[in-house]
PDB file of C-alpha atoms in Angstrom:
ATOM      1  CA  UNK N  13      15.451  17.134 -12.464  1.00  0.00           C
ATOM      2  CA  UNK N  14      12.419  14.940 -12.727  1.00  0.00           C
ATOM      3  CA  UNK N  15      13.307  11.415 -13.658  1.00  0.00           C
ATOM      4  CA  UNK N  16      11.373  10.860 -16.851  1.00  0.00           C
ATOM      5  CA  UNK N  17       8.862   8.139 -17.296  1.00  0.00           C
ATOM      6  CA  UNK N  18       9.482   5.611 -19.982  1.00  0.00           C
ATOM      7  CA  UNK N  19       7.034   6.031 -22.863  1.00  0.00           C
ATOM      8  CA  UNK N  20       4.534   3.195 -23.205  1.00  0.00           C
ATOM      9  CA  UNK N  21       5.148   0.791 -26.032  1.00  0.00           C
ATOM     10  CA  UNK N  22       2.341  -0.447 -28.192  1.00  0.00           C
ATOM     11  CA  UNK N  23       2.223  -4.071 -29.194  1.00  0.00           C
ATOM     12  CA  UNK N  24       0.305  -5.710 -31.960  1.00  0.00           C
ATOM     13  CA  UNK N  25      -1.714  -8.827 -31.628  1.00  0.00           C
ATOM     14  CA  UNK N  26      -3.423 -10.177 -28.558  1.00  0.00           C
ATOM     15  CA  UNK N  27      -0.146 -10.019 -26.557  1.00  0.00           C
ATOM     16  CA  UNK N  28       0.560  -6.374 -25.840  1.00  0.00           C
ATOM     17  CA  UNK N  29       1.526  -5.200 -23.412  1.00  0.00           C
ATOM     18  CA  UNK N  30      15.541   3.478  -0.341  1.00  0.00           C
ATOM     19  CA  UNK N  31      19.444   8.191   1.012  1.00  0.00           C
ATOM     20  CA  UNK N  32      18.053  10.757  -1.116  1.00  0.00           C
ATOM     21  CA  UNK N  33      19.979  13.892  -2.177  1.00  0.00           C
ATOM     22  CA  UNK N  34      19.153  16.994  -4.142  1.00  0.00           C
ATOM     23  CA  UNK N  35      22.243  16.738  -6.326  1.00  0.00           C
ATOM     24  CA  UNK N  36      21.798  17.188 -10.044  1.00  0.00           C
ATOM     25  CA  UNK N  37      21.585  13.778 -11.628  1.00  0.00           C
ATOM     26  CA  UNK N  38      23.342  12.669 -14.790  1.00  0.00           C
ATOM     27  CA  UNK N  39      21.789  13.691 -18.072  1.00  0.00           C
ATOM     28  CA  UNK N  40      18.741  11.704 -18.924  1.00  0.00           C
ATOM     29  CA  UNK N  41      18.990   9.337 -21.825  1.00  0.00           C
ATOM     30  CA  UNK N  42      16.343   7.262 -23.378  1.00  0.00           C
ATOM     31  CA  UNK N  43      16.501   3.552 -22.959  1.00  0.00           C
ATOM     32  CA  UNK N  44      14.814   1.070 -25.178  1.00  0.00           C
ATOM     33  CA  UNK N  45      11.920  -0.753 -23.630  1.00  0.00           C
ATOM     34  CA  UNK N  46      12.601  -4.000 -21.873  1.00  0.00           C
ATOM     35  CA  UNK N  47      11.337  -6.936 -23.878  1.00  0.00           C
ATOM     36  CA  UNK N  48       8.120  -8.563 -22.842  1.00  0.00           C
ATOM     37  CA  UNK N  49       7.153 -12.099 -23.617  1.00  0.00           C
ATOM     38  CA  UNK N  50       4.832 -12.458 -26.576  1.00  0.00           C
ATOM     39  CA  UNK N  51       2.052 -14.957 -26.020  1.00  0.00           C
ATOM     40  CA  UNK N  52       1.020 -15.194 -29.653  1.00  0.00           C
ATOM     41  CA  UNK N  53       1.561 -18.550 -31.241  1.00  0.00           C
ATOM     42  CA  UNK N  54       2.855 -19.833 -34.543  1.00  0.00           C
ATOM     43  CA  UNK N  55       4.379 -17.701 -37.274  1.00  0.00           C
ATOM     44  CA  UNK N  56       2.548 -14.524 -36.154  1.00  0.00           C
ATOM     45  CA  UNK N  57       4.810 -14.435 -33.080  1.00  0.00           C
ATOM     46  CA  UNK N  58       7.972 -15.110 -35.032  1.00  0.00           C
ATOM     47  CA  UNK N  59       8.135 -18.775 -34.052  1.00  0.00           C
ATOM     48  CA  UNK N  60       7.997 -21.787 -36.276  1.00  0.00           C
ATOM     49  CA  UNK N  61       4.653 -23.483 -36.414  1.00  0.00           C
ATOM     50  CA  UNK N  62       5.009 -26.930 -34.784  1.00  0.00           C
ATOM     51  CA  UNK N  63       5.118 -29.740 -37.322  1.00  0.00           C
ATOM     52  CA  UNK N  64       3.442 -33.118 -36.804  1.00  0.00           C
ATOM     53  CA  UNK N  65       5.630 -35.724 -35.189  1.00  0.00           C
ATOM     54  CA  UNK N  66       6.949 -38.556 -37.294  1.00  0.00           C
ATOM     55  CA  UNK N  67       5.338 -41.937 -36.626  1.00  0.00           C
ATOM     56  CA  UNK N  68       7.111 -44.170 -34.140  1.00  0.00           C
ATOM     57  CA  UNK N  69       8.921 -46.914 -36.143  1.00  0.00           C
ATOM     58  CA  UNK N  70       7.616 -49.465 -33.650  1.00  0.00           C
ATOM     59  CA  UNK N  71       4.064 -48.520 -34.527  1.00  0.00           C
ATOM     60  CA  UNK N  72       3.267 -46.850 -31.193  1.00  0.00           C
ATOM     61  CA  UNK N  73       0.968 -43.815 -31.452  1.00  0.00           C
ATOM     62  CA  UNK N  74       2.649 -40.416 -30.891  1.00  0.00           C
ATOM     63  CA  UNK N  75       2.478 -39.065 -27.340  1.00  0.00           C
ATOM     64  CA  UNK N  76       0.335 -35.919 -27.047  1.00  0.00           C
ATOM     65  CA  UNK N  77       2.112 -32.672 -26.340  1.00  0.00           C
ATOM     66  CA  UNK N  78       1.751 -31.384 -22.778  1.00  0.00           C
ATOM     67  CA  UNK N  79       0.818 -27.668 -22.570  1.00  0.00           C
ATOM     68  CA  UNK N  80       2.434 -27.464 -19.133  1.00  0.00           C
ATOM     69  CA  UNK N  81       5.816 -28.472 -20.510  1.00  0.00           C
ATOM     70  CA  UNK N  82       5.547 -25.860 -23.242  1.00  0.00           C
ATOM     71  CA  UNK N  83       4.790 -23.129 -20.681  1.00  0.00           C
ATOM     72  CA  UNK N  84       7.571 -24.287 -18.383  1.00  0.00           C
ATOM     73  CA  UNK N  85      10.157 -24.152 -21.139  1.00  0.00           C
ATOM     74  CA  UNK N  86       9.374 -20.614 -22.297  1.00  0.00           C
ATOM     75  CA  UNK N  87      12.081 -18.039 -21.581  1.00  0.00           C
ATOM     76  CA  UNK N  88      10.400 -14.740 -20.832  1.00  0.00           C
ATOM     77  CA  UNK N  89      11.042 -11.363 -19.205  1.00  0.00           C
ATOM     78  CA  UNK N  90      11.355 -11.453 -15.375  1.00  0.00           C
ATOM     79  CA  UNK N  91       7.781 -10.287 -15.078  1.00  0.00           C
ATOM     80  CA  UNK N  92       4.644 -10.259 -17.137  1.00  0.00           C
ATOM     81  CA  UNK N  93       1.792  -7.769 -17.320  1.00  0.00           C
ATOM     82  CA  UNK N  94      -1.826  -8.756 -16.904  1.00  0.00           C
ATOM     83  CA  UNK N  95      -5.353  -7.380 -17.091  1.00  0.00           C
ATOM     84  CA  UNK N  96      -5.824  -7.373 -13.290  1.00  0.00           C
ATOM     85  CA  UNK N  97      -6.236 -11.114 -13.086  1.00  0.00           C
ATOM     86  CA  UNK N  98      -4.167 -14.263 -12.729  1.00  0.00           C
ATOM     87  CA  UNK N  99      -4.100 -17.597 -14.423  1.00  0.00           C
ATOM     88  CA  UNK N 100      -3.175 -20.456 -12.132  1.00  0.00           C
ATOM     89  CA  UNK N 101      -0.267 -22.361 -13.646  1.00  0.00           C
ATOM     90  CA  UNK N 102       1.903 -25.283 -12.698  1.00  0.00           C
ATOM     91  CA  UNK N 103       2.288 -25.967  -8.982  1.00  0.00           C
ATOM     92  CA  UNK N 104       0.157 -22.951  -8.065  1.00  0.00           C
ATOM     93  CA  UNK N 105       2.434 -20.422  -9.756  1.00  0.00           C
ATOM     94  CA  UNK N 106       1.184 -17.835 -12.193  1.00  0.00           C
ATOM     95  CA  UNK N 107       1.699 -17.577 -15.916  1.00  0.00           C
ATOM     96  CA  UNK N 108       1.290 -14.604 -18.247  1.00  0.00           C
ATOM     97  CA  UNK N 109      -2.129 -13.490 -19.389  1.00  0.00           C
ATOM     98  CA  UNK N 110      -2.804 -10.614 -21.797  1.00  0.00           C
ATOM     99  CA  UNK N 111      -0.816  -7.366 -21.523  1.00  0.00           C
ATOM    100  CA  UNK N 112      -2.407  -4.231 -20.215  1.00  0.00           C
ATOM    101  CA  UNK N 113      -2.213  -3.213 -16.536  1.00  0.00           C
ATOM    102  CA  UNK N 114      -0.466  -4.856 -13.601  1.00  0.00           C
ATOM    103  CA  UNK N 115       2.301  -7.385 -13.110  1.00  0.00           C
ATOM    104  CA  UNK N 116       2.100 -11.111 -12.668  1.00  0.00           C
ATOM    105  CA  UNK N 117       5.283 -13.101 -12.177  1.00  0.00           C
ATOM    106  CA  UNK N 118       5.717 -16.850 -11.982  1.00  0.00           C
ATOM    107  CA  UNK N 119       6.039 -17.596  -8.261  1.00  0.00           C
ATOM    108  CA  UNK N 120       4.669 -14.221  -7.089  1.00  0.00           C
ATOM    109  CA  UNK N 121       1.825 -15.002  -4.643  1.00  0.00           C
ATOM    110  CA  UNK N 122      -0.787 -12.777  -6.266  1.00  0.00           C
ATOM    111  CA  UNK N 123      -1.289  -9.818  -8.536  1.00  0.00           C
ATOM    112  CA  UNK N 124       1.597  -7.355  -8.210  1.00  0.00           C
ATOM    113  CA  UNK N 125       1.215  -3.690  -9.064  1.00  0.00           C
ATOM    114  CA  UNK N 126       3.080  -0.415  -8.522  1.00  0.00           C
ATOM    115  CA  UNK N 127       1.472   2.924  -7.706  1.00  0.00           C
ATOM    116  CA  UNK N 128       2.693   6.323  -6.455  1.00  0.00           C
ATOM    117  CA  UNK N 129       3.323   6.333  -2.720  1.00  0.00           C
ATOM    118  CA  UNK N 130       1.020   8.439  -0.571  1.00  0.00           C
ATOM    119  CA  UNK N 131       1.506   9.932   2.905  1.00  0.00           C
ATOM    120  CA  UNK N 132      -1.047   7.501   4.348  1.00  0.00           C
ATOM    121  CA  UNK N 133       1.249   4.632   3.270  1.00  0.00           C
ATOM    122  CA  UNK N 134       4.106   5.733   5.525  1.00  0.00           C
ATOM    123  CA  UNK N 135       2.912   4.138   8.810  1.00  0.00           C
ATOM    124  CA  UNK N 136       2.647   0.767   7.056  1.00  0.00           C
ATOM    125  CA  UNK N 137       6.127   1.129   5.537  1.00  0.00           C
ATOM    126  CA  UNK N 138       7.502   2.180   8.935  1.00  0.00           C
ATOM    127  CA  UNK N 139       6.292  -1.092  10.458  1.00  0.00           C
ATOM    128  CA  UNK N 140       7.713  -3.139   7.571  1.00  0.00           C
ATOM    129  CA  UNK N 141      11.219  -1.663   7.939  1.00  0.00           C
ATOM    130  CA  UNK N 142      11.362  -2.396  11.697  1.00  0.00           C
ATOM    131  CA  UNK N 143      12.096  -6.098  11.051  1.00  0.00           C
ATOM    132  CA  UNK N 144      15.531  -6.764  12.599  1.00  0.00           C
ATOM    133  CA  UNK N 145      16.690  -9.332  10.058  1.00  0.00           C
ATOM    134  CA  UNK N 146      15.751  -7.038   7.212  1.00  0.00           C
ATOM    135  CA  UNK N 147      17.602  -4.124   8.815  1.00  0.00           C
ATOM    136  CA  UNK N 148      20.693  -6.290   9.323  1.00  0.00           C
ATOM    137  CA  UNK N 149      20.768  -7.297   5.674  1.00  0.00           C
ATOM    138  CA  UNK N 150      19.998  -3.788   4.443  1.00  0.00           C
ATOM    139  CA  UNK N 151      22.963  -2.674   6.605  1.00  0.00           C
ATOM    140  CA  UNK N 152      22.988   0.955   5.496  1.00  0.00           C
ATOM    141  CA  UNK N 153      20.123   2.079   7.723  1.00  0.00           C
ATOM    142  CA  UNK N 154      20.296   4.564  10.566  1.00  0.00           C
ATOM    143  CA  UNK N 155      19.061   4.075  14.119  1.00  0.00           C
ATOM    144  CA  UNK N 156      16.753   7.090  13.935  1.00  0.00           C
ATOM    145  CA  UNK N 157      14.516   5.246  11.463  1.00  0.00           C
ATOM    146  CA  UNK N 158      13.285   3.155  14.421  1.00  0.00           C
ATOM    147  CA  UNK N 159      11.591   6.270  15.771  1.00  0.00           C
ATOM    148  CA  UNK N 160       8.158   6.626  14.203  1.00  0.00           C
ATOM    149  CA  UNK N 161       7.932  10.423  14.114  1.00  0.00           C
ATOM    150  CA  UNK N 162      11.480  10.805  12.780  1.00  0.00           C
ATOM    151  CA  UNK N 163      10.777   8.263  10.072  1.00  0.00           C
ATOM    152  CA  UNK N 164       7.502   9.865   9.039  1.00  0.00           C
ATOM    153  CA  UNK N 165       8.990  13.371   8.910  1.00  0.00           C
ATOM    154  CA  UNK N 166      11.916  12.210   6.777  1.00  0.00           C
ATOM    155  CA  UNK N 167       9.770  10.330   4.317  1.00  0.00           C
ATOM    156  CA  UNK N 168       7.231  13.115   3.962  1.00  0.00           C
ATOM    157  CA  UNK N 169      10.089  15.202   2.581  1.00  0.00           C
ATOM    158  CA  UNK N 170      11.070  12.368   0.259  1.00  0.00           C
ATOM    159  CA  UNK N 171       7.517  12.114  -1.069  1.00  0.00           C
ATOM    160  CA  UNK N 172       7.502  15.850  -1.752  1.00  0.00           C
ATOM    161  CA  UNK N 173      10.763  15.722  -3.741  1.00  0.00           C
ATOM    162  CA  UNK N 174       9.976  15.753  -7.491  1.00  0.00           C
ATOM    163  CA  UNK N 175      13.413  14.314  -8.306  1.00  0.00           C
ATOM    164  CA  UNK N 176      12.551  11.008  -6.618  1.00  0.00           C
ATOM    165  CA  UNK N 177      10.411   8.364  -8.285  1.00  0.00           C
ATOM    166  CA  UNK N 178       8.819   6.506  -5.364  1.00  0.00           C
ATOM    167  CA  UNK N 179       6.369   3.649  -5.850  1.00  0.00           C
ATOM    168  CA  UNK N 180       4.367   1.475  -3.488  1.00  0.00           C
ATOM    169  CA  UNK N 181       4.406  -2.259  -4.171  1.00  0.00           C
ATOM    170  CA  UNK N 182       1.060  -4.003  -3.786  1.00  0.00           C
ATOM    171  CA  UNK N 183       0.066  -7.669  -3.881  1.00  0.00           C
ATOM    172  CA  UNK N 184      -3.633  -8.131  -4.548  1.00  0.00           C
ATOM    173  CA  UNK N 185      -4.175  -4.511  -3.488  1.00  0.00           C
ATOM    174  CA  UNK N 186      -2.265  -4.754  -0.182  1.00  0.00           C
ATOM    175  CA  UNK N 187       0.838  -2.593   0.352  1.00  0.00           C
ATOM    176  CA  UNK N 188       3.845  -4.886   0.935  1.00  0.00           C
ATOM    177  CA  UNK N 189       6.809  -2.581   0.312  1.00  0.00           C
ATOM    178  CA  UNK N 190       8.299   0.140  -1.848  1.00  0.00           C
ATOM    179  CA  UNK N 191      10.716   0.665  -4.699  1.00  0.00           C
ATOM    180  CA  UNK N 192      12.342   3.923  -5.803  1.00  0.00           C
ATOM    181  CA  UNK N 193      15.094   5.623  -7.770  1.00  0.00           C
ATOM    182  CA  UNK N 194      16.686   8.851  -6.529  1.00  0.00           C
ATOM    183  CA  UNK N 195      19.620  11.163  -7.369  1.00  0.00           C
ATOM    184  CA  UNK N 196      22.733  11.021  -5.174  1.00  0.00           C
ATOM    185  CA  UNK N 197      26.201  12.478  -5.864  1.00  0.00           C
ATOM    186  CA  UNK N 198      25.409  12.880  -9.542  1.00  0.00           C
ATOM    187  CA  UNK N 199      24.142   9.314  -9.983  1.00  0.00           C
ATOM    188  CA  UNK N 200      20.704   7.747 -10.047  1.00  0.00           C
ATOM    189  CA  UNK N 201      20.384   4.998  -7.443  1.00  0.00           C
ATOM    190  CA  UNK N 202      17.870   2.219  -6.920  1.00  0.00           C
ATOM    191  CA  UNK N 203      16.380   1.175  -3.580  1.00  0.00           C
ATOM    192  CA  UNK N 204      13.658  -1.284  -2.583  1.00  0.00           C
ATOM    193  CA  UNK N 205      12.210  -2.820   0.589  1.00  0.00           C
ATOM    194  CA  UNK N 206       9.747  -5.723   0.622  1.00  0.00           C
ATOM    195  CA  UNK N 207       7.968  -7.281   3.625  1.00  0.00           C
ATOM    196  CA  UNK N 208      10.030 -10.170   4.994  1.00  0.00           C
ATOM    197  CA  UNK N 209       7.114 -12.604   4.698  1.00  0.00           C
ATOM    198  CA  UNK N 210       7.369 -12.298   0.912  1.00  0.00           C
ATOM    199  CA  UNK N 211      11.097 -12.856   0.502  1.00  0.00           C
ATOM    200  CA  UNK N 212      12.107 -15.532  -1.951  1.00  0.00           C
ATOM    201  CA  UNK N 213       8.872 -15.381  -3.944  1.00  0.00           C
ATOM    202  CA  UNK N 214       9.930 -13.085  -6.784  1.00  0.00           C
ATOM    203  CA  UNK N 215       8.170  -9.979  -5.470  1.00  0.00           C
ATOM    204  CA  UNK N 216      11.231  -7.706  -5.298  1.00  0.00           C
ATOM    205  CA  UNK N 217      12.477  -8.913  -8.687  1.00  0.00           C
ATOM    206  CA  UNK N 218       9.149  -8.192 -10.354  1.00  0.00           C
ATOM    207  CA  UNK N 219       8.716  -4.820  -8.610  1.00  0.00           C
ATOM    208  CA  UNK N 220      12.179  -3.658  -9.687  1.00  0.00           C
ATOM    209  CA  UNK N 221      11.528  -4.814 -13.243  1.00  0.00           C
ATOM    210  CA  UNK N 222       8.271  -2.875 -13.353  1.00  0.00           C
ATOM    211  CA  UNK N 223       9.941   0.324 -12.103  1.00  0.00           C
ATOM    212  CA  UNK N 224      12.752  -0.052 -14.632  1.00  0.00           C
ATOM    213  CA  UNK N 225      10.147  -0.182 -17.371  1.00  0.00           C
ATOM    214  CA  UNK N 226       8.757   3.138 -16.128  1.00  0.00           C
ATOM    215  CA  UNK N 227      12.029   5.038 -15.629  1.00  0.00           C
ATOM    216  CA  UNK N 228      13.971   5.847 -18.789  1.00  0.00           C
ATOM    217  CA  UNK N 229      17.176   7.281 -17.257  1.00  0.00           C
ATOM    218  CA  UNK N 230      20.352   5.179 -17.451  1.00  0.00           C
ATOM    219  CA  UNK N 231      22.703   4.251 -15.953  1.00  0.00           C
ATOM    220  CA  UNK N 232      21.082   3.278 -12.668  1.00  0.00           C
ATOM    221  CA  UNK N 233      23.327   2.340  -9.736  1.00  0.00           C
ATOM    222  CA  UNK N 234      22.753   0.085  -6.732  1.00  0.00           C
ATOM    223  CA  UNK N 235      24.689  -0.851  -3.597  1.00  0.00           C
ATOM    224  CA  UNK N 236      24.261  -3.974  -1.503  1.00  0.00           C
ATOM    225  CA  UNK N 237      25.983  -5.717   1.400  1.00  0.00           C
ATOM    226  CA  UNK N 238      28.077  -8.636   0.143  1.00  0.00           C
ATOM    227  CA  UNK N 239      26.242 -11.129   2.364  1.00  0.00           C
ATOM    228  CA  UNK N 240      22.808  -9.967   1.198  1.00  0.00           C
ATOM    229  CA  UNK N 241      22.494 -12.721  -1.393  1.00  0.00           C
ATOM    230  CA  UNK N 242      18.761 -12.264  -1.928  1.00  0.00           C
ATOM    231  CA  UNK N 243      19.130  -8.623  -2.883  1.00  0.00           C
ATOM    232  CA  UNK N 244      22.070  -9.449  -5.134  1.00  0.00           C
ATOM    233  CA  UNK N 245      19.894 -11.928  -7.009  1.00  0.00           C
ATOM    234  CA  UNK N 246      17.194  -9.289  -7.475  1.00  0.00           C
ATOM    235  CA  UNK N 247      19.705  -6.996  -9.167  1.00  0.00           C
ATOM    236  CA  UNK N 248      21.304  -9.676 -11.296  1.00  0.00           C
ATOM    237  CA  UNK N 249      17.948 -10.974 -12.531  1.00  0.00           C
ATOM    238  CA  UNK N 250      17.198  -7.439 -13.674  1.00  0.00           C
ATOM    239  CA  UNK N 251      20.435  -7.294 -15.703  1.00  0.00           C
ATOM    240  CA  UNK N 252      22.467  -5.172 -13.274  1.00  0.00           C
ATOM    241  CA  UNK N 253      26.180  -5.838 -13.672  1.00  0.00           C
ATOM    242  CA  UNK N 254      28.555  -5.911 -10.730  1.00  0.00           C
ATOM    243  CA  UNK N 255      31.089  -3.103 -11.087  1.00  0.00           C
ATOM    244  CA  UNK N 256      33.177  -3.373  -7.913  1.00  0.00           C
ATOM    245  CA  UNK N 257      33.399  -3.691  -4.156  1.00  0.00           C
ATOM    246  CA  UNK N 258      34.640  -1.549  -1.295  1.00  0.00           C
ATOM    247  CA  UNK N 259      34.700  -1.355   2.466  1.00  0.00           C
ATOM    248  CA  UNK N 260      31.974   0.878   3.807  1.00  0.00           C
ATOM    249  CA  UNK N 261      30.715   1.692   7.288  1.00  0.00           C
ATOM    250  CA  UNK N 262      27.228   0.290   7.808  1.00  0.00           C
ATOM    251  CA  UNK N 263      25.173   2.117  10.443  1.00  0.00           C
ATOM    252  CA  UNK N 264      22.828  -0.828  10.747  1.00  0.00           C
ATOM    253  CA  UNK N 265      25.675  -3.096  11.895  1.00  0.00           C
ATOM    254  CA  UNK N 266      27.952  -0.512  13.534  1.00  0.00           C
ATOM    255  CA  UNK N 267      30.962  -1.831  11.650  1.00  0.00           C
ATOM    256  CA  UNK N 268      32.670  -1.690   8.268  1.00  0.00           C
ATOM    257  CA  UNK N 269      31.447  -4.280   5.777  1.00  0.00           C
ATOM    258  CA  UNK N 270      32.100  -5.163   2.167  1.00  0.00           C
ATOM    259  CA  UNK N 271      29.701  -3.345  -0.111  1.00  0.00           C
ATOM    260  CA  UNK N 272      29.142  -4.430  -3.705  1.00  0.00           C
ATOM    261  CA  UNK N 273      28.271  -1.928  -6.395  1.00  0.00           C
ATOM    262  CA  UNK N 274      26.071  -2.636  -9.429  1.00  0.00           C
ATOM    263  CA  UNK N 275      25.101  -0.718 -12.501  1.00  0.00           C
ATOM    264  CA  UNK N 276      22.435  -1.022 -15.191  1.00  0.00           C
ATOM    265  CA  UNK N 277      22.886   0.555 -18.620  1.00  0.00           C
TER     266      UNK N 277
END
């Protein structure tokens, strides 16, 4: 079963925009598109046109509105899509531009985009997943993935599997990790791995959000070690709901740990 791509949505106005198995996945269902922020202003975007402030009773002139405060207060989707460029916002973060191509997320250190993984990407991904702290937190990794040839052979098979949707994550055109969904035991499961140097900057959250926009199948499942708080936040910010916990043997730690399970509908 090929996991279907989510159909592109058309917007009006200027604002548009890791275990694999060959087990049959659950039936595919369509899923409504995730909402994007609309950068139109006034009544055309469904918001009330700002009214002039009332005069200060003490006679002081009204304070001018600060555009930065307005941008800071907006509640938007966890990522925004941009025409291959950034706008520098408050404190060096990024803010949404016009919809149309790649992803920009407030706090992400550059232009984030997803693309299909290629065989020439595998050596770079092999080096990224060798980080010991990352392997400890991922927990469910096997020792053989430290061997380059074993890793490359395994992931060549994964790339050739049409049931797996595998994407490379790039920041300003440089490969920094991967994100994928794959069938296992009748479910569809999410996996992602981002370079440690980019942890805590919103990269994984934005990459997962972008993949979820592309993949229409639901539900999607995820598993994470209980002490992997960063990965838990990535899931929760993308509207995954915690469904349970269980003890599970983690090859990466050679012991049984508490594993949390999540699900997105």
